[in-house]
N, CA, C and O atoms as a Tinker XYZ file with bonds, in Angstrom:
   360  protein
     1  N    -48.697000  151.147000  191.782000    73     2
     2  CA   -48.343000  151.523000  190.435000    64     1     3
     3  C    -48.922000  152.895000  190.137000    63     2     4     5
     4  O    -49.978000  153.258000  190.657000    81     3
     5  N    -48.242000  153.646000  189.312000    73     3     6
     6  CA   -48.610000  155.014000  188.977000    64     5     7
     7  C    -49.128000  155.074000  187.545000    63     6     8     9
     8  O    -48.446000  154.639000  186.617000    81     7
     9  N    -50.337000  155.612000  187.363000    73     7    10
    10  CA   -50.951000  155.774000  186.051000    64     9    11
    11  C    -51.264000  157.241000  185.825000    63    10    12    13
    12  O    -51.429000  158.000000  186.780000    81    11
    13  N    -51.345000  157.640000  184.563000    73    11    14
    14  CA   -51.729000  158.991000  184.203000    64    13    15
    15  C    -52.918000  158.969000  183.274000    63    14    16    17
    16  O    -53.099000  158.023000  182.507000    81    15
    17  N    -53.731000  160.008000  183.338000    73    15    18
    18  CA   -54.886000  160.149000  182.462000    64    17    19
    19  C    -54.841000  161.545000  181.868000    63    18    20    21
    20  O    -54.809000  162.537000  182.596000    81    19
    21  N    -54.839000  161.620000  180.533000    73    19    22
    22  CA   -54.699000  162.899000  179.832000    64    21    23
    23  C    -55.758000  163.020000  178.735000    63    22    24    25
    24  O    -55.478000  162.739000  177.570000    81    23
    25  N    -56.960000  163.432000  179.097000    73    23    26
    26  CA   -58.004000  163.583000  178.086000    64    25    27
    27  C    -57.916000  164.923000  177.355000    63    26    28    29
    28  O    -57.488000  165.924000  177.928000    81    27
    29  N    -58.320000  164.930000  176.100000    73    27    30
    30  CA   -58.504000  166.161000  175.337000    64    29    31
    31  C    -59.901000  166.118000  174.744000    63    30    32    33
    32  O    -60.393000  165.047000  174.388000    81    31
    33  N    -60.544000  167.273000  174.636000    73    31    34
    34  CA   -61.944000  167.281000  174.238000    64    33    35
    35  C    -62.172000  167.382000  172.735000    63    34    36    37
    36  O    -63.275000  167.106000  172.265000    81    35
    37  N    -61.161000  167.769000  171.978000    73    35    38
    38  CA   -61.333000  167.830000  170.528000    64    37    39
    39  C    -60.092000  167.276000  169.848000    63    38    40    41
    40  O    -59.021000  167.185000  170.449000    81    39
    41  N    -60.256000  166.911000  168.592000    73    39    42
    42  CA   -59.125000  166.389000  167.821000    64    41    43
    43  C    -58.063000  167.460000  167.605000    63    42    44    45
    44  O    -56.895000  167.143000  167.377000    81    43
    45  N    -58.468000  168.737000  167.676000    73    43    46
    46  CA   -57.525000  169.845000  167.485000    64    45    47
    47  C    -56.618000  170.073000  168.679000    63    46    48    49
    48  O    -55.554000  170.677000  168.541000    81    47
    49  N    -57.021000  169.600000  169.847000    73    47    50
    50  CA   -56.219000  169.828000  171.047000    64    49    51
    51  C    -55.044000  168.865000  171.089000    63    50    52    53
    52  O    -55.145000  167.713000  170.665000    81    51
    53  N    -53.939000  169.355000  171.604000    73    51    54
    54  CA   -52.715000  168.574000  171.685000    64    53    55
    55  C    -52.474000  168.171000  173.144000    63    54    56    57
    56  O    -52.375000  169.040000  174.010000    81    55
    57  N    -52.380000  166.871000  173.428000    73    55    58
    58  CA   -52.186000  166.423000  174.811000    64    57    59
    59  C    -50.730000  166.448000  175.279000    63    58    60    61
    60  O    -50.436000  166.036000  176.402000    81    59
    61  N    -49.812000  166.930000  174.427000    73    59    62
    62  CA   -48.385000  166.860000  174.764000    64    61    63
    63  C    -48.037000  167.524000  176.092000    63    62    64    65
    64  O    -47.223000  166.992000  176.848000    81    63
    65  N    -48.640000  168.681000  176.391000    73    63    66
    66  CA   -48.308000  169.359000  177.658000    64    65    67
    67  C    -48.747000  168.515000  178.853000    63    66    68    69
    68  O    -48.066000  168.496000  179.878000    81    67
    69  N    -49.879000  167.816000  178.732000    73    67    70
    70  CA   -50.323000  166.939000  179.810000    64    69    71
    71  C    -49.386000  165.740000  179.943000    63    70    72    73
    72  O    -49.018000  165.349000  181.051000    81    71
    73  N    -49.006000  165.165000  178.810000    73    71    74
    74  CA   -48.105000  164.007000  178.819000    64    73    75
    75  C    -46.773000  164.392000  179.457000    63    74    76    77
    76  O    -46.246000  163.661000  180.295000    81    75
    77  N    -46.232000  165.544000  179.053000    73    75    78
    78  CA   -44.959000  166.010000  179.629000    64    77    79
    79  C    -45.067000  166.199000  181.141000    63    78    80    81
    80  O    -44.176000  165.787000  181.884000    81    79
    81  N    -46.151000  166.819000  181.596000    73    79    82
    82  CA   -46.335000  167.056000  183.034000    64    81    83
    83  C    -46.467000  165.736000  183.794000    63    82    84    85
    84  O    -45.908000  165.585000  184.880000    81    83
    85  N    -47.204000  164.785000  183.225000    73    83    86
    86  CA   -47.367000  163.486000  183.881000    64    85    87
    87  C    -46.043000  162.734000  183.946000    63    86    88    89
    88  O    -45.746000  162.086000  184.950000    81    87
    89  N    -45.252000  162.815000  182.891000    73    87    90
    90  CA   -43.944000  162.149000  182.901000    64    89    91
    91  C    -43.012000  162.813000  183.919000    63    90    92    93
    92  O    -42.238000  162.125000  184.584000    81    91
    93  N    -43.077000  164.135000  184.047000    73    91    94
    94  CA   -42.272000  164.824000  185.069000    64    93    95
    95  C    -42.711000  164.418000  186.471000    63    94    96    97
    96  O    -41.920000  164.457000  187.412000    81    95
    97  N    -43.977000  164.028000  186.604000    73    95    98
    98  CA   -44.509000  163.596000  187.904000    64    97    99
    99  C    -44.207000  162.126000  188.178000    63    98   100   101
   100  O    -44.611000  161.588000  189.209000    81    99
   101  N    -43.495000  161.473000  187.255000    73    99   102
   102  CA   -43.063000  160.101000  187.497000    64   101   103
   103  C    -43.852000  159.017000  186.797000    63   102   104   105
   104  O    -43.581000  157.834000  187.003000    81   103
   105  N    -44.827000  159.389000  185.968000    73   103   106
   106  CA   -45.610000  158.391000  185.242000    64   105   107
   107  C    -44.847000  158.004000  183.969000    63   106   108   109
   108  O    -44.420000  158.874000  183.211000    81   107
   109  N    -44.679000  156.706000  183.739000    73   107   110
   110  CA   -44.015000  156.279000  182.511000    64   109   111
   111  C    -44.958000  156.460000  181.326000    63   110   112   113
   112  O    -46.178000  156.405000  181.488000    81   111
   113  N    -44.401000  156.674000  180.142000    73   111   114
   114  CA   -45.214000  156.947000  178.949000    64   113   115
   115  C    -46.220000  155.829000  178.690000    63   114   116   117
   116  O    -47.355000  156.103000  178.301000    81   115
   117  N    -45.823000  154.584000  178.897000    73   115   118
   118  CA   -46.739000  153.463000  178.628000    64   117   119
   119  C    -47.894000  153.387000  179.627000    63   118   120   121
   120  O    -48.862000  152.664000  179.390000    81   119
   121  N    -47.810000  154.116000  180.733000    73   119   122
   122  CA   -48.893000  154.128000  181.720000    64   121   123
   123  C    -49.737000  155.401000  181.657000    63   122   124   125
   124  O    -50.534000  155.667000  182.557000    81   123
   125  N    -49.560000  156.189000  180.588000    73   123   126
   126  CA   -50.384000  157.377000  180.379000    64   125   127
   127  C    -51.460000  157.027000  179.361000    63   126   128   129
   128  O    -51.164000  156.550000  178.265000    81   127
   129  N    -52.708000  157.269000  179.737000    73   127   130
   130  CA   -53.850000  156.898000  178.895000    64   129   131
   131  C    -54.571000  158.150000  178.419000    63   130   132   133
   132  O    -54.852000  159.051000  179.209000    81   131
   133  N    -54.872000  158.204000  177.118000    73   131   134
   134  CA   -55.499000  159.364000  176.485000    64   133   135
   135  C    -56.909000  159.039000  176.020000    63   134   136   137
   136  O    -57.153000  157.966000  175.468000    81   135
   137  N    -57.821000  159.949000  176.239000    73   135   138
   138  CA   -59.152000  159.903000  175.631000    64   137   139
   139  C    -59.311000  161.165000  174.803000    63   138   140   141
   140  O    -58.931000  162.253000  175.237000    81   139
   141  N    -59.870000  161.018000  173.616000    73   139   142
   142  CA   -60.179000  162.178000  172.772000    64   141   143
   143  C    -61.693000  162.300000  172.686000    63   142   144   145
   144  O    -62.313000  161.874000  171.711000    81   143
   145  N    -62.269000  162.883000  173.710000    73   143   146
   146  CA   -63.716000  163.089000  173.784000    64   145   147
   147  C    -63.999000  164.130000  174.840000    63   146   148   149
   148  O    -63.180000  164.365000  175.728000    81   147
   149  N    -65.126000  164.738000  174.746000    73   147   150
   150  CA   -65.523000  165.732000  175.736000    64   149   151
   151  C    -65.627000  165.092000  177.108000    63   150   152   153
   152  O    -66.141000  163.982000  177.245000    81   151
   153  N    -65.140000  165.790000  178.122000    73   151   154
   154  CA   -65.246000  165.294000  179.490000    64   153   155
   155  C    -66.685000  165.203000  179.963000    63   154   156   157
   156  O    -66.985000  164.498000  180.927000    81   155
   157  N    -67.576000  165.919000  179.282000    73   155   158
   158  CA   -68.986000  165.868000  179.642000    64   157   159
   159  C    -69.675000  164.629000  179.076000    63   158   160   161
   160  O    -70.779000  164.282000  179.496000    81   159
   161  N    -69.025000  163.966000  178.128000    73   159   162
   162  CA   -69.613000  162.755000  177.548000    64   161   163
   163  C    -69.306000  161.563000  178.443000    63   162   164   165
   164  O    -68.201000  161.447000  178.971000    81   163
   165  N    -70.281000  160.682000  178.612000    73   163   166
   166  CA   -70.071000  159.537000  179.500000    64   165   167
   167  C    -69.111000  158.486000  178.940000    63   166   168   169
   168  O    -68.570000  157.692000  179.710000    81   167
   169  N    -68.889000  158.457000  177.645000    73   167   170
   170  CA   -68.034000  157.438000  177.052000    64   169   171
   171  C    -66.570000  157.880000  177.092000    63   170   172   173
   172  O    -66.146000  158.732000  176.311000    81   171
   173  N    -65.816000  157.296000  178.004000    73   171   174
   174  CA   -64.379000  157.579000  178.119000    64   173   175
   175  C    -63.663000  156.240000  178.291000    63   174   176   177
   176  O    -63.322000  155.863000  179.412000    81   175
   177  N    -63.434000  155.520000  177.195000    73   175   178
   178  CA   -62.915000  154.145000  177.286000    64   177   179
   179  C    -61.557000  154.027000  177.977000    63   178   180   181
   180  O    -61.325000  153.058000  178.699000    81   179
   181  N    -60.667000  154.977000  177.777000    73   179   182
   182  CA   -59.351000  154.891000  178.436000    64   181   183
   183  C    -59.466000  155.157000  179.932000    63   182   184   185
   184  O    -58.711000  154.593000  180.723000    81   183
   185  N    -60.405000  156.012000  180.321000    73   183   186
   186  CA   -60.628000  156.239000  181.749000    64   185   187
   187  C    -61.154000  154.964000  182.406000    63   186   188   189
   188  O    -60.734000  154.604000  183.505000    81   187
   189  N    -62.071000  154.289000  181.726000    73   187   190
   190  CA   -62.595000  153.022000  182.241000    64   189   191
   191  C    -61.461000  152.008000  182.364000    63   190   192   193
   192  O    -61.361000  151.297000  183.364000    81   191
   193  N    -60.611000  151.945000  181.341000    73   191   194
   194  CA   -59.479000  151.010000  181.371000    64   193   195
   195  C    -58.555000  151.301000  182.543000    63   194   196   197
   196  O    -58.211000  150.387000  183.293000    81   195
   197  N    -58.146000  152.546000  182.716000    73   195   198
   198  CA   -57.198000  152.871000  183.781000    64   197   199
   199  C    -57.830000  152.658000  185.155000    63   198   200   201
   200  O    -57.137000  152.274000  186.097000    81   199
   201  N    -59.129000  152.901000  185.284000    73   199   202
   202  CA   -59.765000  152.654000  186.582000    64   201   203
   203  C    -59.778000  151.163000  186.907000    63   202   204   205
   204  O    -59.746000  150.787000  188.079000    81   203
   205  N    -59.823000  150.319000  185.892000    73   203   206
   206  CA   -59.739000  148.869000  186.118000    64   205   207
   207  C    -58.311000  148.426000  186.416000    63   206   208   209
   208  O    -58.096000  147.470000  187.159000    81   207
   209  N    -57.337000  149.120000  185.836000    73   207   210
   210  CA   -55.931000  148.761000  186.046000    64   209   211
   211  C    -55.432000  149.143000  187.437000    63   210   212   213
   212  O    -54.498000  148.534000  187.959000    81   211
   213  N    -56.058000  150.150000  188.027000    73   211   214
   214  CA   -55.633000  150.576000  189.361000    64   213   215
   215  C    -55.859000  149.454000  190.366000    63   214   216   217
   216  O    -56.930000  148.849000  190.414000    81   215
   217  N    -54.869000  149.198000  191.139000    73   215   218
   218  CA   -54.956000  148.202000  192.201000    64   217   219
   219  C    -54.852000  148.932000  193.537000    63   218   220   221
   220  O    -54.545000  150.123000  193.577000    81   219
   221  N    -55.102000  148.234000  194.602000    73   219   222
   222  CA   -54.955000  148.843000  195.918000    64   221   223
   223  C    -53.545000  149.403000  196.050000    63   222   224   225
   224  O    -52.559000  148.716000  195.784000    81   223
   225  N    -53.471000  150.637000  196.459000    73   223   226
   226  CA   -52.182000  151.298000  196.598000    64   225   227
   227  C    -51.754000  152.028000  195.341000    63   226   228   229
   228  O    -50.765000  152.761000  195.364000    81   227
   229  N    -52.483000  151.844000  194.231000    73   227   230
   230  CA   -52.153000  152.516000  192.981000    64   229   231
   231  C    -52.586000  153.970000  193.011000    63   230   232   233
   232  O    -53.429000  154.366000  193.816000    81   231
   233  N    -51.997000  154.762000  192.118000    73   231   234
   234  CA   -52.300000  156.187000  192.058000    64   233   235
   235  C    -52.571000  156.595000  190.618000    63   234   236   237
   236  O    -51.843000  156.214000  189.701000    81   235
   237  N    -53.625000  157.372000  190.437000    73   235   238
   238  CA   -53.940000  157.961000  189.135000    64   237   239
   239  C    -53.573000  159.429000  189.194000    63   238   240   241
   240  O    -54.031000  160.149000  190.081000    81   239
   241  N    -52.751000  159.879000  188.261000    73   239   242
   242  CA   -52.360000  161.284000  188.201000    64   241   243
   243  C    -53.043000  161.957000  187.022000    63   242   244   245
   244  O    -53.130000  161.392000  185.932000    81   243
   245  N    -53.526000  163.168000  187.257000    73   243   246
   246  CA   -54.059000  164.039000  186.210000    64   245   247
   247  C    -53.400000  165.395000  186.395000    63   246   248   249
   248  O    -52.937000  165.719000  187.489000    81   247
   249  N    -53.357000  166.187000  185.337000    73   247   250
   250  CA   -52.693000  167.485000  185.457000    64   249   251
   251  C    -53.551000  168.505000  186.193000    63   250   252   253
   252  O    -53.022000  169.401000  186.853000    81   251
   253  N    -54.879000  168.376000  186.084000    73   251   254
   254  CA   -55.817000  169.246000  186.799000    64   253   255
   255  C    -57.056000  168.425000  187.105000    63   254   256   257
   256  O    -57.381000  167.482000  186.383000    81   255
   257  N    -57.749000  168.788000  188.183000    73   255   258
   258  CA   -58.941000  168.043000  188.567000    64   257   259
   259  C    -60.003000  168.046000  187.470000    63   258   260   261
   260  O    -60.720000  167.059000  187.308000    81   259
   261  N    -60.116000  169.139000  186.716000    73   259   262
   262  CA   -61.129000  169.180000  185.659000    64   261   263
   263  C    -60.783000  168.250000  184.498000    63   262   264   265
   264  O    -61.622000  168.035000  183.623000    81   263
   265  N    -59.589000  167.703000  184.466000    73   263   266
   266  CA   -59.222000  166.690000  183.472000    64   265   267
   267  C    -59.861000  165.344000  183.823000    63   266   268   269
   268  O    -60.082000  164.506000  182.949000    81   267
   269  N    -60.150000  165.151000  185.093000    73   267   270
   270  CA   -60.765000  163.902000  185.538000    64   269   271
   271  C    -62.248000  163.878000  185.211000    63   270   272   273
   272  O    -62.776000  162.841000  184.809000    81   271
   273  N    -62.926000  165.004000  185.379000    73   271   274
   274  CA   -64.343000  165.095000  185.030000    64   273   275
   275  C    -64.741000  166.558000  184.937000    63   274   276   277
   276  O    -64.110000  167.428000  185.537000    81   275
   277  N    -65.792000  166.816000  184.178000    73   275   278
   278  CA   -66.258000  168.186000  183.970000    64   277   279
   279  C    -67.483000  168.540000  184.792000    63   278   280   281
   280  O    -67.856000  169.710000  184.872000    81   279
   281  N    -68.117000  167.545000  185.406000    73   279   282
   282  CA   -69.344000  167.839000  186.140000    64   281   283
   283  C    -69.339000  167.106000  187.476000    63   282   284   285
   284  O    -68.589000  166.150000  187.677000    81   283
   285  N    -70.177000  167.565000  188.370000    73   283   286
   286  CA   -70.303000  166.925000  189.673000    64   285   287
   287  C    -70.804000  165.491000  189.505000    63   286   288   289
   288  O    -70.355000  164.593000  190.217000    81   287
   289  N    -71.724000  165.269000  188.573000    73   287   290
   290  CA   -72.249000  163.927000  188.336000    64   289   291
   291  C    -71.132000  162.975000  187.909000    63   290   292   293
   292  O    -71.007000  161.883000  188.463000    81   291
   293  N    -70.324000  163.377000  186.937000    73   291   294
   294  CA   -69.231000  162.502000  186.500000    64   293   295
   295  C    -68.186000  162.334000  187.590000    63   294   296   297
   296  O    -67.610000  161.256000  187.736000    81   295
   297  N    -67.935000  163.396000  188.359000    73   295   298
   298  CA   -66.961000  163.304000  189.448000    64   297   299
   299  C    -67.441000  162.312000  190.504000    63   298   300   301
   300  O    -66.642000  161.553000  191.052000    81   299
   301  N    -68.747000  162.315000  190.792000    73   299   302
   302  CA   -69.265000  161.366000  191.779000    64   301   303
   303  C    -69.172000  159.937000  191.267000    63   302   304   305
   304  O    -68.983000  159.010000  192.054000    81   303
   305  N    -69.303000  159.747000  189.954000    73   303   306
   306  CA   -69.133000  158.409000  189.383000    64   305   307
   307  C    -67.668000  157.972000  189.399000    63   306   308   309
   308  O    -67.373000  156.778000  189.373000    81   307
   309  N    -66.751000  158.943000  189.441000    73   307   310
   310  CA   -65.320000  158.644000  189.486000    64   309   311
   311  C    -64.832000  158.401000  190.905000    63   310   312   313
   312  O    -63.708000  157.937000  191.100000    81   311
   313  N    -65.649000  158.702000  191.888000    73   311   314
   314  CA   -65.244000  158.607000  193.290000    64   313   315
   315  C    -64.707000  157.246000  193.696000    63   314   316   317
   316  O    -63.796000  157.199000  194.523000    81   315
   317  N    -65.219000  156.115000  193.160000    73   315   318
   318  CA   -64.674000  154.829000  193.595000    64   317   319
   319  C    -63.168000  154.674000  193.376000    63   318   320   321
   320  O    -62.543000  153.821000  194.007000    81   319
   321  N    -62.577000  155.480000  192.498000    73   319   322
   322  CA   -61.130000  155.419000  192.309000    64   321   323
   323  C    -60.416000  155.756000  193.610000    63   322   324   325
   324  O    -59.343000  155.221000  193.888000    81   323
   325  N    -60.999000  156.630000  194.397000    73   323   326
   326  CA   -60.352000  157.073000  195.631000    64   325   327
   327  C    -60.674000  156.166000  196.811000    63   326   328   329
   328  O    -60.311000  156.477000  197.946000    81   327
   329  N    -61.337000  155.071000  196.565000    73   327   330
   330  CA   -61.659000  154.119000  197.621000    64   329   331
   331  C    -60.704000  152.928000  197.552000    63   330   332   333
   332  O    -59.971000  152.770000  196.575000    81   331
   333  N    -60.715000  152.126000  198.548000    73   331   334
   334  CA   -59.963000  150.865000  198.586000    64   333   335
   335  C    -58.466000  151.063000  198.424000    63   334   336   337
   336  O    -57.801000  150.237000  197.798000    81   335
   337  N    -57.926000  152.132000  198.973000    73   335   338
   338  CA   -56.482000  152.316000  198.951000    64   337   339
   339  C    -55.937000  152.903000  197.672000    63   338   340   341
   340  O    -54.726000  153.088000  197.553000    81   339
   341  N    -56.797000  153.203000  196.706000    73   339   342
   342  CA   -56.344000  153.839000  195.467000    64   341   343
   343  C    -56.462000  155.332000  195.649000    63   342   344   345
   344  O    -57.197000  155.789000  196.525000    81   343
   345  N    -55.753000  156.109000  194.839000    73   343   346
   346  CA   -55.851000  157.548000  194.986000    64   345   347
   347  C    -55.750000  158.228000  193.637000    63   346   348   349
   348  O    -55.274000  157.648000  192.661000    81   347
   349  N    -56.208000  159.473000  193.602000    73   347   350
   350  CA   -56.083000  160.325000  192.415000    64   349   351
   351  C    -55.365000  161.582000  192.864000    63   350   352   353
   352  O    -55.682000  162.140000  193.914000    81   351
   353  N    -54.399000  162.032000  192.076000    73   351   354
   354  CA   -53.617000  163.224000  192.426000    64   353   355
   355  C    -53.451000  164.108000  191.224000    63   354   356   357
   356  O    -53.416000  163.649000  190.083000    81   355
   357  N    -53.348000  165.403000  191.508000    73   355   358
   358  CA   -53.064000  166.372000  190.448000    64   357   359
   359  C    -51.631000  166.832000  190.573000    63   358   360
   360  O    -51.176000  167.654000  189.777000    81   359
């Protein structure tokens, strides 16, 4: 299954360009998950949800790698997504 993750860091930012790009990449609108919080903050409830929804063979799409995490520490915590047959793609 294909999922998308489109975080924005402030309420002023518009995620539409990310949503459009993810839909062009084949992600259905209902499988695109949005977080409105800084990528540097550890609380990203939609990211946690989508990481639980991923099954073996599933793929998480983001528009850019920095959308997945802003720091090496957070990226290392996100690494389990790429294990067990799951993948992340930009």
